[in-house]
Short mmCIF file of C-alpha atoms in Angstrom, two decimals:
data_model
loop_
_atom_site.label_atom_id
_atom_site.label_comp_id
_atom_site.label_asym_id
_atom_site.label_seq_id
_atom_site.Cartn_x
_atom_site.Cartn_y
_atom_site.Cartn_z
CA MET A 1 33.21 -38.43 43.52
CA SER A 2 33.37 -35.62 39.39
CA ALA A 3 32.07 -37.83 36.29
CA LYS A 4 33.19 -39.52 33.83
CA THR A 5 34.65 -37.10 30.40
CA TYR A 6 35.20 -38.46 27.12
CA GLU A 7 36.39 -36.92 24.25
CA VAL A 8 35.16 -37.67 20.78
CA ARG A 9 37.39 -37.79 17.32
CA THR A 10 36.18 -37.81 13.61
CA TYR A 11 37.11 -38.23 10.46
CA GLY A 12 35.42 -38.19 7.32
CA CYS A 13 32.14 -37.49 5.50
CA GLN A 14 29.20 -35.10 7.18
CA MET A 15 27.34 -38.19 8.42
CA ASN A 16 29.96 -39.69 10.17
CA VAL A 17 30.07 -35.64 12.05
CA HIS A 18 25.89 -36.78 12.87
CA ASP A 19 27.17 -40.00 14.01
CA SER A 20 29.83 -38.57 16.42
CA GLU A 21 26.59 -36.04 17.83
CA ARG A 22 24.79 -39.83 18.43
CA LEU A 23 28.12 -41.09 20.00
CA SER A 24 28.34 -38.33 22.48
CA GLY A 25 24.86 -37.99 23.63
CA LEU A 26 24.98 -41.98 24.11
CA LEU A 27 27.56 -41.38 26.27
CA GLU A 28 26.33 -37.77 27.99
CA GLY A 29 23.30 -40.29 28.69
CA ALA A 30 26.10 -43.07 30.00
CA GLY A 31 26.70 -40.02 32.78
CA TYR A 32 29.88 -38.79 31.38
CA VAL A 33 31.03 -35.30 30.72
CA ARG A 34 32.37 -34.31 27.57
CA ALA A 35 36.63 -33.07 28.22
CA PRO A 36 37.93 -29.73 28.47
CA GLU A 37 38.20 -28.14 24.42
CA GLY A 38 41.43 -29.43 23.41
CA ALA A 39 42.23 -31.78 26.08
CA ASP A 40 43.88 -33.87 23.42
CA GLY A 41 43.71 -37.38 24.92
CA ASP A 42 43.10 -36.81 28.68
CA ALA A 43 39.68 -37.84 29.23
CA ASP A 44 38.23 -40.93 30.45
CA VAL A 45 37.26 -42.17 27.38
CA VAL A 46 38.50 -41.13 23.93
CA VAL A 47 36.49 -42.70 21.23
CA PHE A 48 37.66 -42.52 17.53
CA ASN A 49 34.50 -42.53 14.93
CA THR A 50 36.77 -43.28 11.61
CA CYS A 51 36.90 -43.10 8.02
CA ALA A 52 38.64 -45.22 5.76
CA VAL A 53 37.53 -43.58 2.28
CA ARG A 54 41.43 -42.76 2.10
CA GLU A 55 44.21 -44.53 1.53
CA ASN A 56 46.18 -42.99 5.08
CA ALA A 57 43.15 -44.08 7.14
CA ASP A 58 44.81 -46.97 8.70
CA ASN A 59 47.81 -45.10 9.37
CA LYS A 60 46.24 -41.90 10.97
CA LEU A 61 44.59 -44.16 12.62
CA TYR A 62 46.74 -46.77 14.14
CA GLY A 63 49.94 -43.50 14.29
CA ASN A 64 46.87 -41.12 17.11
CA LEU A 65 46.27 -45.03 18.87
CA GLY A 66 50.33 -44.87 19.08
CA ARG A 67 50.15 -41.72 20.78
CA LEU A 68 47.50 -42.79 23.26
CA ALA A 69 49.17 -45.35 24.48
CA PRO A 70 51.45 -44.13 27.31
CA MET A 71 48.46 -41.34 28.50
CA LYS A 72 46.73 -45.05 28.65
CA THR A 73 49.55 -46.71 31.16
CA LYS A 74 49.97 -43.06 33.49
CA ARG A 75 45.92 -42.89 33.50
CA PRO A 76 43.82 -45.90 35.18
CA GLY A 77 41.02 -47.00 34.01
CA MET A 78 40.79 -44.46 30.85
CA GLN A 79 39.38 -46.45 27.72
CA ILE A 80 39.92 -46.16 23.67
CA ALA A 81 36.84 -47.40 21.48
CA VAL A 82 37.27 -47.03 17.66
CA GLY A 83 33.89 -47.40 15.79
CA GLY A 84 33.22 -46.08 12.90
CA CYS A 85 33.97 -46.96 8.76
CA LEU A 86 37.86 -48.14 9.22
CA ALA A 87 36.06 -50.41 12.40
CA GLN A 88 33.80 -52.23 10.27
CA LYS A 89 36.77 -52.64 7.48
CA ASP A 90 39.26 -54.04 9.52
CA ARG A 91 37.26 -55.57 12.94
CA ASP A 92 39.46 -57.38 14.96
CA THR A 93 42.98 -56.24 13.19
CA ILE A 94 42.73 -53.27 15.70
CA VAL A 95 43.33 -55.01 18.53
CA THR A 96 45.82 -57.46 17.63
CA ARG A 97 47.57 -53.93 15.72
CA ALA A 98 46.31 -51.65 19.03
CA PRO A 99 46.29 -53.87 21.95
CA TRP A 100 45.45 -51.75 24.39
CA VAL A 101 41.94 -50.60 22.78
CA ASP A 102 39.14 -51.13 24.59
CA VAL A 103 36.59 -51.28 22.34
CA VAL A 104 35.74 -51.46 18.73
CA PHE A 105 32.62 -51.12 17.25
CA GLY A 106 31.40 -50.29 13.89
CA THR A 107 28.93 -48.48 11.35
CA HIS A 108 25.53 -50.66 12.52
CA ASN A 109 25.56 -50.42 16.02
CA ILE A 110 26.84 -47.62 17.06
CA GLY A 111 23.44 -47.27 20.12
CA LYS A 112 26.25 -50.05 21.54
CA LEU A 113 28.66 -48.02 22.55
CA PRO A 114 28.67 -47.40 26.91
CA VAL A 115 27.68 -50.85 27.25
CA LEU A 116 29.96 -52.34 25.41
CA LEU A 117 33.04 -49.88 27.16
CA GLU A 118 31.63 -51.28 30.29
CA ARG A 119 31.75 -54.42 29.30
CA ALA A 120 35.26 -54.03 28.65
CA ARG A 121 36.10 -52.47 32.25
CA VAL A 122 33.95 -55.42 33.65
CA GLN A 123 34.98 -58.36 32.03
CA GLU A 124 38.89 -55.93 32.19
CA GLU A 125 39.50 -57.51 27.74
CA ALA A 126 38.57 -55.90 24.76
CA GLN A 127 34.84 -55.39 23.30
CA VAL A 128 35.27 -56.33 19.48
CA GLU A 129 31.06 -56.35 18.01
CA ILE A 130 30.77 -55.73 14.52
CA ALA A 131 26.79 -56.11 13.05
CA GLU A 132 26.33 -56.74 9.40
CA SER A 133 23.25 -55.04 9.00
CA LEU A 134 22.11 -51.52 10.99
CA GLU A 135 20.04 -52.10 14.13
CA ALA A 136 18.55 -48.77 14.66
CA PHE A 137 18.16 -45.78 12.31
CA PRO A 138 21.12 -43.15 14.13
CA SER A 139 18.10 -40.57 14.24
CA THR A 140 16.09 -43.23 17.02
CA LEU A 141 19.78 -42.79 18.91
CA PRO A 142 20.09 -39.62 22.17
CA THR A 143 21.74 -37.09 20.48
CA ARG A 144 24.81 -34.28 21.51
CA ARG A 145 23.40 -31.41 18.99
CA GLU A 146 26.62 -29.87 17.88
CA SER A 147 25.12 -25.89 16.87
CA ALA A 148 21.85 -24.83 18.75
CA TYR A 149 21.38 -22.87 15.38
CA ALA A 150 21.68 -25.07 12.55
CA ALA A 151 21.53 -29.32 12.29
CA TRP A 152 22.20 -32.49 10.55
CA VAL A 153 19.03 -34.82 9.38
CA SER A 154 19.75 -37.71 7.80
CA ILE A 155 16.83 -39.62 5.87
CA SER A 156 18.40 -42.76 4.66
CA VAL A 157 21.78 -45.23 5.47
CA GLY A 158 23.29 -46.95 2.82
CA CYS A 159 24.23 -47.51 -0.82
CA ASN A 160 23.79 -48.71 -3.84
CA ASN A 161 25.95 -48.19 -6.04
CA THR A 162 28.53 -49.84 -7.24
CA CYS A 163 31.21 -47.53 -8.06
CA THR A 164 34.10 -49.70 -7.94
CA PHE A 165 36.34 -47.14 -6.61
CA CYS A 166 34.63 -46.53 -3.09
CA ILE A 167 34.29 -49.34 0.19
CA VAL A 168 31.62 -46.84 1.46
CA PRO A 169 28.90 -49.48 0.63
CA ALA A 170 30.28 -53.04 1.90
CA LEU A 171 30.42 -50.65 5.28
CA ARG A 172 27.56 -49.31 5.46
CA GLY A 173 25.89 -51.32 3.93
CA LYS A 174 21.84 -51.30 1.63
CA GLU A 175 20.27 -48.06 0.96
CA LYS A 176 17.66 -47.77 3.80
CA ASP A 177 14.97 -44.86 3.73
CA ARG A 178 13.38 -43.03 6.68
CA ARG A 179 9.88 -42.19 6.48
CA PRO A 180 9.23 -39.22 5.84
CA GLY A 181 6.47 -38.32 9.06
CA ASP A 182 9.71 -39.56 11.58
CA ILE A 183 12.12 -37.29 9.62
CA LEU A 184 9.18 -34.10 9.16
CA ALA A 185 8.75 -34.91 12.95
CA GLU A 186 12.23 -34.46 13.44
CA ILE A 187 12.80 -31.35 11.72
CA GLU A 188 9.58 -29.93 13.60
CA ALA A 189 11.40 -30.29 16.68
CA LEU A 190 14.40 -29.25 15.62
CA VAL A 191 12.35 -26.07 14.82
CA ALA A 192 11.21 -26.02 18.16
CA GLU A 193 14.58 -25.82 20.20
CA GLY A 194 15.84 -23.03 18.11
CA VAL A 195 17.33 -24.37 14.81
CA SER A 196 16.84 -22.25 11.55
CA GLU A 197 18.87 -24.84 9.82
CA ILE A 198 19.10 -27.95 8.11
CA THR A 199 21.44 -29.95 5.99
CA LEU A 200 19.65 -33.51 4.82
CA LEU A 201 21.90 -36.05 4.70
CA GLY A 202 22.47 -39.22 2.89
CA GLN A 203 25.51 -41.16 0.54
CA ASN A 204 22.92 -40.49 -2.30
CA VAL A 205 21.04 -38.07 -0.50
CA ASN A 206 18.37 -37.75 -3.38
CA ALA A 207 18.23 -41.46 -4.46
CA TYR A 208 15.60 -41.64 -1.67
CA GLY A 209 12.37 -43.40 -1.89
CA SER A 210 13.81 -45.75 -3.79
CA ASP A 211 13.32 -47.74 -0.22
CA ILE A 212 10.10 -47.50 -0.51
CA GLY A 213 9.20 -47.66 -4.31
CA ASP A 214 8.78 -43.40 -5.27
CA ARG A 215 11.20 -42.08 -7.10
CA GLU A 216 9.26 -38.19 -6.63
CA ALA A 217 10.00 -39.18 -2.87
CA PHE A 218 12.89 -36.52 -2.07
CA SER A 219 11.04 -34.18 -3.84
CA LYS A 220 7.95 -34.17 -2.30
CA LEU A 221 10.70 -33.88 1.34
CA LEU A 222 12.37 -31.18 0.32
CA ARG A 223 8.17 -29.55 -0.88
CA ALA A 224 7.49 -30.53 2.59
CA CYS A 225 10.43 -28.79 4.66
CA GLY A 226 9.45 -25.87 3.61
CA ALA A 227 5.67 -25.72 4.53
CA ILE A 228 7.49 -25.92 8.21
CA GLU A 229 7.34 -22.86 10.01
CA GLY A 230 10.38 -21.08 11.03
CA LEU A 231 12.92 -23.48 9.38
CA GLU A 232 14.76 -20.84 6.74
CA ARG A 233 17.15 -23.17 5.42
CA VAL A 234 17.33 -26.67 3.53
CA ARG A 235 20.43 -27.82 2.51
CA PHE A 236 20.81 -31.19 1.31
CA THR A 237 24.15 -33.56 0.59
CA SER A 238 25.37 -34.76 -1.19
CA PRO A 239 23.21 -36.08 -4.48
CA HIS A 240 24.36 -38.46 -6.92
CA PRO A 241 24.04 -36.75 -11.27
CA ARG A 242 21.82 -41.02 -11.47
CA ASP A 243 18.66 -39.41 -9.35
CA PHE A 244 18.86 -36.21 -9.65
CA THR A 245 15.50 -35.61 -11.48
CA ASP A 246 14.03 -32.31 -13.36
CA ASP A 247 11.07 -32.88 -10.00
CA VAL A 248 14.38 -31.88 -7.75
CA ILE A 249 15.06 -29.32 -10.10
CA ALA A 250 11.33 -28.09 -9.64
CA ALA A 251 11.45 -28.55 -5.67
CA MET A 252 14.74 -26.36 -5.23
CA ALA A 253 13.58 -23.53 -6.83
CA GLU A 254 10.10 -23.43 -5.93
CA THR A 255 10.81 -24.01 -2.36
CA PRO A 256 11.54 -20.76 -0.68
CA ASN A 257 14.05 -22.08 2.61
CA VAL A 258 15.72 -24.16 0.02
CA MET A 259 19.29 -22.81 -0.57
CA PRO A 260 20.14 -21.71 -3.53
CA GLN A 261 23.43 -24.63 -3.02
CA LEU A 262 24.02 -27.60 -5.10
CA HIS A 263 27.53 -29.81 -4.71
CA MET A 264 27.34 -32.24 -7.01
CA PRO A 265 30.09 -35.33 -7.48
CA LEU A 266 31.42 -35.27 -11.48
CA GLN A 267 35.00 -37.33 -9.99
CA SER A 268 36.13 -37.60 -14.00
CA GLY A 269 34.49 -35.34 -16.96
CA SER A 270 35.50 -38.46 -19.05
CA ASP A 271 32.49 -41.11 -20.48
CA THR A 272 35.49 -43.88 -20.62
CA VAL A 273 36.40 -43.30 -17.07
CA LEU A 274 32.76 -42.95 -15.75
CA LYS A 275 32.66 -45.95 -16.87
CA ALA A 276 35.33 -47.55 -15.45
CA MET A 277 34.09 -46.41 -12.44
CA ARG A 278 30.67 -47.87 -12.69
CA ARG A 279 29.21 -44.15 -13.02
CA SER A 280 25.75 -44.57 -14.44
CA TYR A 281 26.41 -40.98 -16.01
CA ARG A 282 27.88 -39.39 -18.61
CA GLN A 283 30.28 -35.28 -19.59
CA GLU A 284 26.96 -34.02 -21.30
CA ARG A 285 24.25 -35.68 -19.29
CA PHE A 286 25.80 -34.34 -16.21
CA LEU A 287 26.40 -31.10 -18.10
CA GLY A 288 23.26 -30.79 -18.91
CA ILE A 289 21.76 -30.76 -15.29
CA ILE A 290 24.59 -27.93 -14.44
CA GLU A 291 22.04 -25.91 -17.39
CA LYS A 292 18.88 -26.76 -16.05
CA VAL A 293 20.08 -26.20 -12.20
CA ARG A 294 21.46 -22.40 -13.34
CA THR A 295 18.86 -21.98 -16.22
CA ALA A 296 15.77 -22.66 -12.73
CA ILE A 297 18.18 -20.82 -9.94
CA PRO A 298 20.57 -18.35 -11.36
CA HIS A 299 22.80 -17.67 -8.97
CA ALA A 300 22.74 -21.07 -6.92
CA ALA A 301 26.83 -21.88 -6.16
CA ILE A 302 27.41 -25.76 -7.57
CA SER A 303 30.51 -27.62 -6.22
CA THR A 304 32.17 -31.47 -6.59
CA ASP A 305 34.33 -33.59 -6.01
CA ILE A 306 36.88 -35.23 -8.49
CA ILE A 307 38.89 -37.45 -8.71
CA VAL A 308 42.82 -37.44 -10.54
CA GLY A 309 44.44 -40.19 -11.72
CA PHE A 310 42.18 -43.24 -12.00
CA PRO A 311 43.40 -46.20 -13.06
CA GLY A 312 43.88 -45.66 -16.91
CA GLU A 313 43.03 -42.55 -16.52
CA THR A 314 44.88 -41.17 -19.39
CA ASP A 315 45.86 -37.91 -20.87
CA GLU A 316 42.82 -37.55 -23.39
CA ASP A 317 40.82 -38.64 -20.38
CA PHE A 318 42.34 -35.84 -18.16
CA GLU A 319 42.11 -32.95 -20.88
CA GLN A 320 37.95 -34.03 -20.55
CA THR A 321 37.79 -33.76 -16.92
CA MET A 322 39.48 -29.94 -17.45
CA HIS A 323 36.76 -29.25 -21.10
CA THR A 324 34.41 -30.85 -17.64
CA VAL A 325 35.37 -28.46 -14.93
CA ARG A 326 35.19 -25.26 -16.99
CA GLU A 327 32.29 -25.55 -19.20
CA ALA A 328 30.62 -26.24 -15.40
CA ARG A 329 32.60 -23.69 -13.75
CA PHE A 330 32.16 -24.99 -10.19
CA ALA A 331 32.32 -22.06 -7.55
CA ASN A 332 34.59 -24.58 -6.06
CA ALA A 333 36.30 -28.28 -6.25
CA PHE A 334 36.76 -31.19 -3.50
CA THR A 335 40.25 -32.86 -5.32
CA PHE A 336 41.15 -35.98 -4.37
CA GLN A 337 44.31 -38.15 -6.04
CA TYR A 338 42.92 -41.78 -6.40
CA SER A 339 43.50 -43.58 -3.47
CA LYS A 340 43.63 -47.18 -3.99
CA ARG A 341 41.41 -49.27 -1.88
CA PRO A 342 41.46 -52.57 -0.76
CA GLY A 343 38.85 -54.87 -1.97
CA THR A 344 37.22 -52.13 -4.15
CA PRO A 345 37.86 -53.24 -8.03
CA ALA A 346 39.44 -51.17 -8.88
CA ALA A 347 42.49 -51.48 -6.81
CA THR A 348 43.41 -54.14 -8.72
CA MET A 349 42.59 -52.91 -12.51
CA ASP A 350 45.27 -52.69 -15.10
CA GLY A 351 47.14 -49.31 -15.62
CA GLN A 352 47.80 -47.51 -12.53
CA ILE A 353 49.52 -43.82 -12.87
CA PRO A 354 52.60 -43.22 -11.32
CA LYS A 355 52.18 -41.23 -8.34
CA GLU A 356 54.72 -38.38 -10.21
CA VAL A 357 51.82 -37.55 -12.73
CA VAL A 358 48.40 -37.52 -10.68
CA GLN A 359 50.61 -35.27 -8.90
CA ALA A 360 51.47 -32.90 -12.11
CA ARG A 361 47.68 -33.44 -13.00
CA TYR A 362 46.01 -32.54 -9.45
CA GLU A 363 47.82 -29.65 -9.40
CA ARG A 364 46.92 -28.45 -13.47
CA LEU A 365 43.69 -29.44 -12.02
CA VAL A 366 43.22 -27.62 -8.59
CA ALA A 367 45.01 -24.57 -10.89
CA LEU A 368 42.21 -24.24 -13.02
CA GLN A 369 39.60 -24.82 -10.17
CA GLU A 370 40.97 -21.42 -7.56
CA GLU A 371 40.86 -19.36 -10.88
CA ILE A 372 37.66 -20.24 -11.01
CA SER A 373 36.65 -20.00 -8.20
CA TRP A 374 37.85 -16.60 -7.94
CA ALA A 375 36.41 -15.60 -10.88
CA GLU A 376 33.01 -16.87 -9.90
CA ASN A 377 33.28 -14.98 -6.44
CA LYS A 378 33.70 -11.66 -8.10
CA LYS A 379 30.64 -11.48 -9.74
CA GLN A 380 29.24 -11.40 -5.94
CA VAL A 381 30.87 -8.13 -5.96
CA GLY A 382 27.89 -5.81 -5.48
CA ARG A 383 25.66 -8.02 -4.49
CA VAL A 384 23.80 -8.10 -0.87
CA LEU A 385 23.13 -10.69 0.68
CA ASP A 386 21.84 -11.91 3.57
CA VAL A 387 24.37 -13.15 5.67
CA MET A 388 23.06 -15.90 8.78
CA VAL A 389 26.42 -14.92 10.93
CA ALA A 390 27.57 -18.39 12.22
CA GLU A 391 30.37 -19.99 15.13
CA GLY A 392 34.10 -20.22 13.85
CA GLU A 393 34.23 -20.25 10.71
CA GLY A 394 36.49 -16.77 10.64
CA ARG A 395 40.12 -17.29 12.09
CA LYS A 396 40.94 -14.22 12.31
CA ASP A 397 37.68 -12.50 13.17
CA GLY A 398 39.28 -11.43 16.41
CA ALA A 399 42.33 -9.56 14.95
CA THR A 400 40.08 -8.50 11.91
CA HIS A 401 37.22 -7.21 14.36
CA ARG A 402 34.99 -8.96 11.84
CA LEU A 403 31.97 -12.21 12.20
CA SER A 404 31.63 -13.91 9.36
CA GLY A 405 28.74 -16.37 8.09
CA ARG A 406 27.17 -18.41 5.40
CA ALA A 407 25.21 -16.53 2.15
CA PRO A 408 22.72 -18.20 1.11
CA ASP A 409 25.09 -20.37 -1.46
CA ASN A 410 27.16 -21.46 1.20
CA ARG A 411 29.53 -19.32 -0.12
CA LEU A 412 31.31 -17.35 3.65
CA VAL A 413 31.44 -14.21 4.52
CA HIS A 414 33.54 -11.90 6.39
CA PHE A 415 32.03 -8.60 7.32
CA THR A 416 31.97 -5.78 9.29
CA LYS A 417 31.37 -5.92 13.37
CA PRO A 418 27.78 -4.43 13.54
CA ASP A 419 27.44 -1.98 16.33
CA GLU A 420 24.73 -3.75 17.88
CA ALA A 421 25.51 -7.11 19.61
CA VAL A 422 24.99 -10.60 16.84
CA ARG A 423 24.81 -13.73 17.60
CA PRO A 424 25.30 -16.95 15.94
CA GLY A 425 22.09 -17.99 14.00
CA ASP A 426 20.99 -13.51 13.90
CA VAL A 427 20.58 -12.56 10.58
CA VAL A 428 22.97 -9.70 9.06
CA THR A 429 22.32 -8.22 5.74
CA VAL A 430 25.16 -6.85 4.40
CA GLU A 431 26.75 -5.32 1.27
CA ILE A 432 29.86 -7.32 -1.39
CA THR A 433 32.69 -5.90 -1.33
CA TYR A 434 35.61 -7.77 -2.44
CA ALA A 435 35.85 -11.60 -3.16
CA ALA A 436 38.81 -13.60 -2.48
CA PRO A 437 39.10 -17.68 -3.96
CA HIS A 438 37.52 -18.68 -1.25
CA HIS A 439 35.52 -15.87 0.55
CA LEU A 440 34.03 -13.12 0.41
CA LEU A 441 33.96 -9.56 2.24
CA ALA A 442 31.91 -7.01 3.18
CA GLU A 443 33.58 -4.09 4.49
CA GLY A 444 30.70 -1.71 4.55
CA ARG A 445 28.07 -1.09 7.88
CA ALA A 446 25.46 -3.86 7.87
CA THR A 447 22.13 -2.69 6.19
CA SER A 448 20.28 -4.87 8.72
CA VAL A 449 20.46 -6.64 11.94
CA ARG A 450 17.87 -10.13 12.48
CA ARG A 451 17.53 -11.46 15.77
CA THR A 452 16.81 -15.15 15.46
CA ARG A 453 14.92 -17.14 17.40
CA ALA A 454 18.08 -19.02 16.47
CA GLY A 455 19.81 -16.82 18.25
CA ASP A 456 18.78 -16.79 21.21
CA ALA A 457 18.78 -20.38 20.85
CA TRP A 458 22.62 -20.47 20.50
CA GLU A 459 22.52 -17.33 24.28
CA LYS A 460 20.20 -20.19 26.02
CA ARG A 461 22.99 -22.68 25.46
CA ASN A 462 26.19 -20.48 26.00
CA ALA A 463 23.91 -18.92 29.64
CA THR A 464 23.54 -22.68 30.11
CA GLN A 465 26.90 -23.57 29.60
CA ALA A 466 28.28 -20.53 31.21
CA ALA A 467 26.37 -22.80 34.37
CA GLN A 468 27.90 -25.83 33.82
CA PRO A 469 31.48 -27.57 36.13
CA ALA A 470 34.59 -25.55 33.82
CA GLY A 471 36.08 -27.67 31.97
CA VAL A 472 32.85 -28.74 30.10
CA MET A 473 33.34 -27.18 26.52
CA LEU A 474 31.66 -27.15 23.26
CA GLY A 475 32.52 -27.01 19.98
CA LEU A 476 31.38 -25.88 16.35
CA PRO A 477 31.64 -27.54 13.63
CA LYS A 478 30.89 -25.70 9.83
CA ILE A 479 27.63 -26.33 8.64
CA GLY A 480 27.63 -26.82 4.89
CA VAL A 481 30.05 -27.72 2.21
CA PRO A 482 33.46 -26.49 3.75
CA GLU A 483 36.43 -24.64 1.51
CA PRO A 484 37.98 -26.70 -0.59
CA LEU A 485 40.67 -28.61 1.29
CA PRO A 486 42.89 -30.85 0.50
CA ALA A 487 43.03 -34.08 -0.83
CA ALA A 488 42.35 -36.44 2.85
CA ALA A 489 39.58 -34.15 2.70
CA ALA A 490 35.59 -34.18 1.27
CA PRO A 491 32.48 -33.36 1.96
CA GLY A 492 30.97 -36.41 1.28
CA CYS A 493 32.50 -39.58 1.15
CA GLY A 494 34.38 -38.94 -1.71
CA CYS A 495 32.29 -41.71 -3.62
CA ASP A 496 28.93 -39.99 -4.03
#
């Protein structure tokens, strides 16, 4: 009898991507195998790991559930599970609107998925189980890591902020920090397996330490990462300007394997709007942080999140955002049209902005940031960079006979394929010859190619995969801050 197959569909932030690695690990520990890539619902278990930040999240989920209903009718024994932030919020509503769903679980009890699936099968009725607080820190659960050479490492869950536009604290709970020793032990274990790049994750990553009473805990953690032999690249996302202190900037500048990259959510450049958002910094403070980072780390690439059309935003408020963007000169920005979320204070505020006004402002902001991104990328032409080879980053690599990877500052680089074989995780030194708004190009020969333990790990994983039964395939998500996307996507939760 062949093993049952599963498919996990992930929406939202990197925290959800990492949670999905846990869900995959749990299912494989229970005897399931991953369905072939592109199965599109043709699996014994389909899991939706949902996001609740954007207004269209509900429609997207129920639309996808509707498309699976006839497939489930034709496939006896098929099960559908819904987890994540939207499940935490909607709870019983999901099985009311989609009675063919078998399991609904929340953000605090992802470890229960296999048990709930089995209970639903035996009892032949939907199982809805939502915990109100964290049952087990996710990193204690089994994991099926998507990448052999780069990994997410969660250092905290939850958030103590009260931003008026954000529903995440209500769904993820108050911040809970992991012990530093546990984090470093996980990183050391990953490096021993061949991982050479890690990204530290938290809803408010640089508030780490508030739960354990140490305001400098995050900078200490960054420095401790610098002492781990074999760990070549350290990134983190997403910090909050309120908690971004000088000791963190110093740790970034003085720790060689902490990359010159920073994602710092602005949300608005208007002090009036920031106050209404309940963001505890103002434009001057934000730009001051950017200046300090660039002084300490001249080549740092800084990205951000911006919300357009927050309730009460005037033309002058918006111009303040445009001014801040011009001053900050972000490498890229994730721009969002304000999305009303029931249960947040902003949803009932006066001064909701007409859609056409928001759209016009949004288009102006995107055009400005596109211009700045291109100008900042042109400054990279002529630089010689060490690029970590990636898998799945260059959609046209096959046609162009190029490979793709990430520079230390996380810029996407497409480069001419070297004569010698290189693998994802290996490092290639190239000279940048051309810049586009969202990528760099190195058209000459590579200066050097360094085969790495991370490349060995990728090669070993692929060899193991090739020996598995046909149909069990791996897909690798992008690591780090991706290219700017439309308003429906975000690097964090769009709320950091």
